[in-house]
XYZ file of C-alpha atoms in Angstrom:
573
model
C -142.635 60.236 -133.523
C -142.083 61.825 -136.863
C -143.639 62.821 -140.203
C -141.583 62.337 -143.318
C -143.845 64.069 -145.844
C -142.073 66.741 -147.977
C -142.506 70.277 -146.944
C -144.382 72.829 -149.074
C -141.834 74.420 -151.450
C -142.251 78.267 -151.328
C -141.325 80.265 -154.472
C -138.915 82.494 -152.620
C -135.222 81.936 -151.695
C -135.144 84.808 -149.081
C -137.549 86.714 -146.892
C -137.217 90.047 -148.829
C -137.980 88.072 -152.008
C -141.276 87.092 -150.324
C -142.114 90.677 -149.502
C -141.356 92.051 -153.051
C -143.536 89.379 -154.574
C -146.609 90.509 -152.579
C -149.279 92.339 -154.470
C -148.526 96.143 -153.572
C -152.187 97.022 -153.004
C -152.995 94.108 -150.674
C -153.418 95.206 -147.082
C -150.651 94.074 -144.822
C -150.428 95.500 -141.288
C -153.188 97.417 -139.256
C -151.727 98.657 -135.950
C -154.464 99.431 -133.447
C -153.617 101.823 -130.568
C -156.974 103.183 -129.826
C -160.233 103.905 -131.729
C -158.748 107.259 -132.666
C -155.298 105.988 -133.561
C -155.008 103.252 -136.129
C -152.162 102.938 -138.555
C -152.519 100.797 -141.729
C -150.089 99.881 -144.593
C -150.333 97.898 -147.771
C -147.430 95.594 -148.746
C -146.343 98.304 -151.188
C -146.348 101.042 -148.580
C -144.552 98.732 -146.175
C -141.868 97.972 -148.773
C -141.298 101.714 -149.172
C -140.901 102.123 -145.458
C -138.495 99.188 -145.262
C -136.437 100.615 -148.034
C -136.309 103.973 -146.279
C -135.200 102.199 -143.070
C -132.525 100.374 -144.990
C -131.163 103.697 -146.398
C -131.163 105.262 -142.941
C -129.128 102.283 -141.552
C -126.772 102.263 -144.371
C -126.144 106.090 -143.809
C -125.002 105.051 -140.286
C -122.499 102.574 -141.527
C -124.476 99.359 -141.454
C -123.013 96.685 -143.806
C -123.674 93.092 -144.858
C -123.238 90.749 -141.875
C -123.511 93.501 -139.226
C -125.761 92.854 -136.269
C -128.430 95.548 -135.713
C -130.237 95.783 -132.286
C -133.777 97.351 -132.368
C -135.187 98.648 -129.055
C -138.468 100.234 -130.176
C -142.184 99.964 -129.199
C -144.415 97.483 -130.998
C -145.423 98.934 -134.292
C -145.025 99.316 -138.115
C -141.852 101.429 -137.742
C -140.154 98.580 -135.747
C -141.211 96.036 -138.432
C -140.037 98.199 -141.269
C -136.673 98.721 -139.517
C -136.330 94.885 -138.955
C -136.950 94.230 -142.654
C -134.845 97.171 -143.690
C -131.842 95.624 -141.949
C -132.353 92.435 -143.733
C -132.523 94.209 -147.062
C -128.863 95.203 -146.439
C -127.855 91.759 -145.574
C -127.566 92.758 -141.900
C -128.786 90.637 -139.046
C -131.458 92.491 -136.854
C -132.580 91.493 -133.290
C -135.530 92.822 -131.566
C -135.181 93.412 -127.795
C -138.043 93.911 -125.349
C -139.147 97.526 -124.877
C -139.699 98.421 -121.145
C -143.297 98.776 -119.694
C -144.742 99.165 -116.280
C -145.182 95.287 -115.994
C -141.484 94.492 -116.355
C -139.419 94.271 -113.142
C -136.724 96.934 -113.418
C -133.701 94.985 -112.010
C -134.423 91.928 -114.224
C -134.748 94.164 -117.373
C -131.603 96.124 -116.712
C -129.701 92.841 -116.119
C -131.069 91.242 -119.320
C -130.446 94.489 -121.466
C -126.857 94.751 -120.432
C -125.987 91.140 -120.901
C -127.825 90.494 -124.169
C -126.541 93.746 -125.872
C -123.072 92.779 -124.806
C -123.365 89.272 -126.223
C -124.793 90.562 -129.615
C -121.849 92.894 -130.250
C -123.951 94.978 -132.658
C -122.701 97.461 -135.208
C -125.686 99.728 -134.518
C -128.345 100.003 -131.809
C -131.523 101.794 -132.949
C -133.285 102.977 -129.815
C -136.613 104.814 -129.632
C -136.333 108.425 -128.599
C -138.733 107.814 -125.601
C -136.576 105.035 -124.270
C -135.910 105.977 -120.642
C -132.578 107.835 -120.165
C -131.776 105.969 -116.903
C -131.765 102.779 -118.891
C -129.275 103.866 -121.562
C -126.266 103.186 -119.352
C -127.289 99.531 -119.465
C -127.009 99.252 -123.145
C -123.496 97.833 -123.930
C -121.875 99.815 -126.709
C -118.450 98.462 -127.448
C -115.800 99.301 -130.009
C -116.993 100.776 -133.262
C -120.689 100.158 -132.321
C -123.010 103.217 -132.581
C -126.132 103.888 -130.627
C -128.762 106.099 -132.500
C -131.998 107.405 -131.064
C -135.025 107.582 -133.540
C -138.557 108.722 -133.504
C -140.544 105.586 -133.640
C -143.596 107.322 -135.340
C -141.655 108.971 -138.169
C -140.321 107.681 -141.404
C -136.505 107.654 -141.387
C -134.605 109.645 -143.975
C -132.723 107.853 -146.662
C -133.343 105.290 -149.312
C -131.612 102.185 -150.379
C -131.031 101.750 -154.017
C -128.625 98.810 -154.761
C -129.685 96.265 -152.166
C -127.434 93.457 -151.187
C -127.811 90.233 -153.003
C -128.976 87.705 -150.335
C -128.005 83.991 -150.083
C -130.638 81.691 -148.513
C -128.027 80.189 -146.251
C -126.908 83.449 -144.603
C -128.279 84.826 -141.334
C -131.595 86.490 -141.525
C -132.106 87.593 -138.012
C -131.588 86.706 -134.256
C -134.618 85.846 -132.073
C -134.216 85.144 -128.388
C -135.546 82.231 -126.518
C -138.135 83.074 -123.854
C -136.036 81.668 -120.925
C -136.673 83.158 -117.377
C -133.252 82.259 -115.838
C -130.017 84.045 -116.654
C -129.601 85.753 -119.980
C -131.994 85.074 -122.944
C -130.123 83.069 -125.577
C -129.818 84.344 -129.086
C -130.942 81.899 -131.785
C -129.464 82.883 -135.168
C -131.617 81.801 -138.117
C -131.061 81.687 -141.750
C -133.449 82.706 -144.514
C -133.619 79.132 -145.408
C -134.451 77.897 -141.925
C -137.361 80.421 -141.535
C -138.817 79.797 -145.119
C -138.547 76.044 -144.311
C -140.578 76.422 -141.122
C -143.222 78.534 -142.808
C -143.373 76.031 -145.722
C -144.148 73.370 -143.050
C -146.533 75.303 -140.960
C -148.550 77.241 -143.515
C -150.039 73.955 -145.138
C -150.700 72.459 -141.749
C -152.774 75.481 -140.881
C -154.466 75.487 -144.376
C -153.757 79.154 -144.861
C -155.547 80.799 -147.767
C -155.916 84.248 -149.291
C -159.091 84.799 -147.193
C -157.324 84.511 -143.850
C -156.428 87.459 -141.592
C -154.325 87.127 -138.456
C -154.834 88.898 -135.131
C -151.956 89.360 -132.558
C -151.039 91.288 -129.394
C -147.911 89.129 -129.039
C -144.572 90.927 -128.660
C -142.244 90.831 -131.786
C -139.214 89.864 -129.641
C -140.860 86.542 -128.863
C -140.835 83.747 -131.448
C -144.704 83.339 -131.357
C -145.030 87.049 -132.280
C -142.088 87.287 -134.591
C -142.578 84.087 -136.625
C -146.233 83.366 -136.554
C -147.523 86.976 -136.587
C -145.001 88.708 -138.646
C -142.759 86.358 -140.825
C -145.618 84.071 -141.720
C -147.971 86.803 -142.916
C -145.079 88.490 -144.710
C -144.275 85.296 -146.559
C -147.905 84.156 -147.122
C -149.134 87.697 -148.065
C -151.667 87.411 -145.253
C -153.199 90.728 -143.574
C -152.357 91.263 -140.004
C -154.152 93.204 -137.302
C -152.162 93.843 -134.131
C -151.915 95.823 -130.943
C -149.281 96.145 -128.318
C -149.181 93.520 -125.329
C -149.532 96.405 -122.766
C -152.680 97.754 -124.498
C -154.247 94.356 -124.627
C -153.444 93.564 -120.957
C -155.021 96.842 -119.872
C -158.075 96.276 -122.107
C -158.502 92.631 -122.713
C -161.800 92.932 -124.446
C -160.023 94.838 -127.364
C -158.661 91.535 -128.586
C -162.278 90.131 -129.221
C -163.363 93.589 -130.587
C -160.599 93.573 -133.147
C -161.160 89.961 -134.150
C -164.934 90.783 -134.545
C -164.423 94.064 -136.427
C -161.658 92.951 -138.803
C -162.994 89.424 -139.198
C -159.755 87.808 -138.171
C -159.564 83.901 -138.714
C -156.288 82.970 -136.983
C -154.507 83.949 -133.740
C -151.811 82.463 -131.499
C -152.057 82.848 -127.655
C -150.439 81.482 -124.513
C -152.657 79.303 -122.386
C -153.289 81.963 -119.722
C -155.098 84.176 -122.282
C -157.980 81.958 -122.227
C -158.645 82.247 -118.508
C -157.848 86.048 -118.719
C -160.561 86.514 -121.277
C -163.073 84.492 -119.460
C -162.517 86.330 -116.143
C -161.603 89.854 -117.166
C -164.338 90.581 -119.768
C -167.634 91.387 -118.264
C -170.449 88.906 -118.924
C -172.775 91.666 -120.108
C -170.139 92.526 -122.875
C -169.515 89.155 -124.312
C -172.605 88.839 -126.444
C -171.646 91.858 -128.567
C -168.646 90.071 -130.061
C -169.021 88.014 -133.176
C -166.230 85.372 -133.141
C -167.774 83.152 -135.926
C -164.937 84.322 -138.232
C -162.223 82.540 -136.089
C -161.167 79.093 -137.527
C -158.126 78.571 -135.300
C -157.201 80.083 -131.952
C -153.933 78.230 -131.326
C -152.820 77.539 -127.714
C -149.025 77.778 -127.640
C -146.090 78.659 -125.397
C -147.336 76.998 -122.204
C -148.675 73.519 -121.344
C -152.141 73.322 -122.717
C -154.890 73.189 -120.004
C -158.173 71.468 -120.515
C -159.748 73.605 -117.713
C -158.649 76.870 -119.411
C -160.049 75.828 -122.774
C -163.374 74.754 -121.247
C -163.627 77.886 -119.179
C -163.134 80.084 -122.322
C -165.642 78.181 -124.393
C -168.230 78.422 -121.612
C -167.798 82.057 -121.340
C -168.569 82.850 -125.055
C -171.452 80.643 -126.236
C -173.390 83.637 -127.524
C -170.414 85.002 -129.539
C -170.623 82.480 -132.270
C -167.469 80.654 -131.030
C -167.147 77.083 -132.337
C -165.526 74.554 -130.046
C -163.186 73.325 -132.720
C -161.667 76.755 -132.973
C -159.376 76.039 -130.024
C -156.190 74.280 -131.355
C -152.607 73.634 -129.941
C -149.009 73.840 -130.815
C -145.615 73.116 -129.319
C -143.020 75.850 -130.471
C -139.838 77.343 -129.519
C -137.213 79.789 -130.984
C -134.699 76.938 -131.391
C -136.767 75.250 -134.121
C -137.727 78.687 -135.596
C -141.231 78.106 -134.306
C -143.612 74.985 -134.390
C -142.492 71.457 -133.945
C -146.035 70.130 -133.568
C -149.450 71.289 -134.569
C -152.879 69.867 -133.809
C -155.074 69.123 -136.826
C -157.138 72.259 -137.444
C -159.689 70.265 -139.413
C -160.672 68.254 -136.371
C -162.688 69.128 -133.215
C -159.721 70.475 -131.239
C -156.646 68.822 -129.738
C -156.728 65.291 -128.431
C -157.404 64.784 -124.755
C -156.476 61.901 -122.659
C -157.419 61.036 -119.023
C -154.621 59.374 -116.985
C -154.271 57.924 -113.463
C -152.926 60.838 -111.361
C -151.174 58.757 -108.813
C -149.101 56.634 -111.215
C -148.470 59.753 -113.308
C -146.994 61.649 -110.385
C -145.150 58.709 -108.642
C -144.061 56.557 -111.465
C -143.497 59.074 -114.332
C -145.768 56.808 -116.310
C -149.048 57.291 -118.213
C -151.775 54.869 -117.344
C -154.991 55.765 -119.374
C -158.165 55.584 -117.317
C -161.880 56.352 -118.029
C -162.897 60.044 -117.828
C -164.791 59.445 -114.647
C -162.398 57.332 -112.791
C -161.379 58.500 -109.234
C -158.161 60.554 -109.531
C -158.326 60.943 -113.219
C -156.308 63.776 -114.682
C -157.154 65.351 -118.087
C -154.260 66.223 -120.315
C -154.298 67.912 -123.647
C -152.141 67.217 -126.686
C -149.981 69.865 -128.392
C -150.562 68.099 -131.663
C -148.407 65.771 -133.863
C -145.158 66.447 -135.589
C -144.889 68.697 -138.645
C -143.484 67.023 -141.705
C -139.652 66.217 -141.557
C -139.798 66.719 -137.799
C -138.931 64.023 -135.157
C -139.730 64.129 -131.543
C -138.314 61.572 -128.916
C -138.991 61.290 -125.204
C -135.728 60.357 -123.258
C -134.803 59.446 -119.732
C -132.279 61.427 -117.679
C -129.673 58.919 -119.010
C -130.650 59.642 -122.626
C -132.530 56.297 -123.235
C -135.555 56.630 -125.568
C -138.672 55.871 -123.746
C -141.747 53.974 -125.064
C -145.049 55.802 -125.638
C -146.505 56.750 -122.243
C -143.171 57.251 -120.524
C -142.618 60.690 -119.222
C -139.195 62.229 -119.866
C -137.394 65.168 -121.636
C -138.580 66.137 -125.108
C -135.781 66.157 -127.780
C -136.268 67.373 -131.390
C -134.714 67.028 -134.745
C -136.062 68.924 -137.879
C -135.312 70.781 -141.099
C -135.636 74.216 -139.393
C -133.466 73.857 -136.395
C -130.892 76.288 -135.021
C -127.282 75.751 -135.853
C -126.407 77.141 -132.332
C -126.727 79.910 -129.916
C -125.317 83.275 -130.990
C -121.826 83.659 -129.572
C -122.479 80.987 -126.951
C -120.748 77.800 -127.908
C -120.984 76.566 -124.289
C -124.814 76.699 -124.308
C -124.888 75.198 -127.832
C -122.922 72.183 -126.706
C -125.381 71.464 -123.941
C -128.585 71.864 -125.980
C -127.402 70.298 -129.335
C -126.207 66.671 -129.229
C -125.795 64.387 -132.124
C -128.137 66.556 -134.222
C -130.842 66.585 -131.587
C -132.073 69.667 -129.701
C -132.570 68.923 -125.916
C -135.489 71.173 -125.023
C -135.543 70.892 -121.237
C -139.267 70.291 -121.422
C -141.027 67.271 -119.992
C -143.659 65.360 -121.842
C -144.784 62.081 -123.315
C -146.016 60.620 -126.571
C -149.215 58.770 -126.904
C -150.923 57.646 -130.120
C -148.711 59.849 -132.275
C -149.547 63.063 -130.152
C -147.105 65.003 -127.991
C -148.264 65.965 -124.592
C -146.135 68.737 -122.868
C -146.093 68.829 -119.140
C -143.598 71.568 -118.139
C -140.001 72.401 -117.584
C -137.618 69.728 -116.304
C -135.841 72.165 -114.020
C -139.123 73.192 -112.368
C -140.211 69.706 -111.380
C -140.888 69.495 -107.608
C -140.259 66.067 -105.942
C -142.136 65.653 -102.658
C -141.416 62.361 -100.865
C -140.727 60.595 -104.228
C -143.807 62.122 -105.957
C -143.356 64.316 -109.008
C -145.461 67.629 -108.697
C -145.624 69.906 -111.681
C -145.682 73.571 -110.753
C -148.240 74.422 -113.356
C -150.767 72.089 -111.588
C -150.244 73.858 -108.251
C -150.541 77.282 -109.819
C -153.631 76.519 -111.582
C -155.356 75.395 -108.419
C -154.311 78.477 -106.507
C -155.271 80.806 -109.375
C -158.818 79.413 -109.186
C -159.344 81.032 -105.749
C -161.502 84.134 -106.222
C -159.108 86.351 -104.016
C -156.010 85.386 -106.160
C -155.163 87.198 -109.283
C -155.384 84.590 -111.928
C -151.966 83.878 -113.661
C -150.055 85.667 -110.918
C -149.011 82.549 -108.951
C -145.565 80.898 -108.705
C -144.830 77.471 -107.170
C -141.433 75.912 -106.654
C -139.668 73.196 -104.645
C -137.424 74.064 -101.667
C -135.568 71.259 -99.797
C -136.626 71.085 -96.119
C -133.871 69.446 -93.982
C -136.317 68.651 -91.269
C -138.591 66.687 -93.618
C -135.732 65.273 -95.703
C -137.505 66.092 -98.888
C -138.642 69.067 -101.016
C -141.793 70.920 -99.909
C -143.983 73.059 -102.188
C -143.534 76.858 -101.706
C -146.283 79.122 -103.180
C -146.264 82.748 -103.653
C -149.512 84.331 -105.024
C -150.722 87.909 -105.678
C -154.102 88.851 -104.173
C -156.485 90.850 -106.375
C -156.955 93.583 -103.784
C -154.532 94.681 -101.102
C -157.318 94.511 -98.668
C -157.347 90.725 -99.121
C -154.071 90.546 -97.305
C -156.109 91.091 -94.143
C -157.926 87.815 -94.832
C -154.675 85.786 -95.253
C -155.453 83.030 -92.772
C -158.726 82.144 -94.478
C -157.170 82.239 -97.879
C -154.155 80.226 -96.798
C -156.504 77.505 -95.322
C -158.518 77.286 -98.420
C -155.596 77.049 -100.710
C -153.973 74.230 -98.657
C -157.256 72.309 -98.680
C -157.724 72.660 -102.495
C -154.152 71.581 -103.287
C -154.247 68.550 -100.836
C -157.582 67.417 -102.221
C -156.587 67.598 -105.835
C -152.870 66.520 -105.769
C -152.826 64.485 -102.544
C -149.713 66.273 -101.106
C -149.222 68.798 -98.399
C -147.832 72.326 -98.975
C -145.079 74.267 -97.338
C -145.119 78.011 -96.791
C -147.695 80.067 -98.790
C -146.891 83.742 -99.261
C -149.618 86.112 -100.243
C -148.356 89.307 -101.922
C -149.914 92.652 -102.959
C -150.645 93.192 -106.715
C -147.704 93.503 -109.247
C -145.229 91.841 -106.793
C -144.390 88.799 -108.836
C -141.553 89.199 -111.262
C -142.487 88.815 -115.035
C -140.355 87.638 -117.837
C -140.093 89.771 -121.005
C -142.704 87.452 -122.531
C -145.190 88.516 -119.904
C -145.305 85.323 -117.917
C -144.411 84.910 -114.210
C -140.546 84.332 -114.020
C -140.375 81.483 -111.613
C -136.652 81.558 -110.774
C -136.410 85.276 -110.426
C -139.543 85.364 -108.258
C -138.010 82.734 -106.083
C -134.898 84.825 -105.675
C -136.997 87.789 -104.756
C -138.963 85.886 -102.252
C -135.866 84.523 -100.568
C -134.367 87.851 -100.299
C -137.317 89.140 -98.309
C -137.848 85.986 -96.123
C -134.939 85.063 -93.943
C -136.357 81.475 -93.201
C -136.350 80.619 -96.837
C -132.907 82.135 -97.466
C -131.304 80.223 -94.485
C -133.024 76.981 -95.669
C -131.604 77.554 -99.150
C -128.059 78.197 -97.833
C -128.196 74.864 -95.773
C -128.876 73.005 -99.072
């Protein structure tokens, strides 16, 4: 599947050129922390801050081509430091800032490994960064580590800025993998501007748009869609930190209403979170009529999540066609596909569940057919983008065949930063092998899940997201805090499904037998398969990735370390 239309040509060669072309008095970033703490800058004010950051970095020896690591809380100073590094021709990389939701062992491991791989000239670390974590920041050779006050303007100014070439590296963004170390994706100015030149017309961005975001800036969805795109398109942005949003979910809807935001990107779980975590009596006070696209991205798109969200906010002026979808990753800068925002939402198809699971084949059926499963499209390809579905042997599959998604486009990575071994596995003959499973139907891409996470029970293909969605629907389970994975059972001679789920209240652990029975019945009736062990855990037990999603592999390791029967079973296989 491909679209061969020419991309929109932007009048800028580099990202700083786009920033300096913006009207200085036009509003740029509004950072909301609380009703009493709101910071706002125009494009002109932001330019001044970025120049100050550039001067500060230069005073610490940063030169053209140097890598600069930024470990700072979400906010305008972090954004200005990021752009300031680019003004010098340096290559910035934002790393996750710790919070109470990040599992400490996983964070320390990732911090040490990623900073060692980046080999940065300078590491700019917020002054409130925990002292006990400093030893896990790899500082080698001539590298310098500098603490800074995130809320203050840095001293210094840059006068003669580096002349940038479109082909040189602009920055490094990290893929949102949950196994091993995150992979650094080095991107040029040209690649980023090409992506935005493809995406902005697809979204029909105008001067009247305003973007809302709680997404972390170290993730491609936050960095590209909610920082680089508004910077290039001169679009105002209203943002808050991920932690503030999780603690107060309703603030997202309050900010969209108050600032009349028209665009936002979210992972799928956000829809259920907002439907279940905002009190019904509070929903009618929001005015969401300003939204024209709320784009479901970063996870398989779920019809049930979309429908639940729409059903929760009928009195808030939310139009059904606002919910759209996208398939994106760091390796293609951001989006590979996008649903048509002028239509009534992403395409849906109903398929026979049995043939889908057993034969890896899509057989379309009527909506009300027994065993019908509703799947939602992630849209069609952006211009100059190709998507294929291939078998494990690399053979291209016909429409309806389920296999690995591979991509070729104009804004693709050249390789992983300092990791030629990983590059060789992911890039083959000009195609990026995503590791995601999906299928094509009528020119639309349907994303199913990660290839490595597929569970095969007696020859039947079970997708963890399906199990996790069923378990999350139980009222005693904390929605979105569920992990399912496959574990080979030598007695059965096949994999079995293992589930670990957090309960909403610790007291619910006393009702574990009743919850266990209900979960088994629900999974069996909806998927037609039995389940192995189900482990109910207290709140905050499941390990989260830096992107805020349950880390399936790390949670599995944690579970096996606590349960001898699983550990022995794993050793036998």
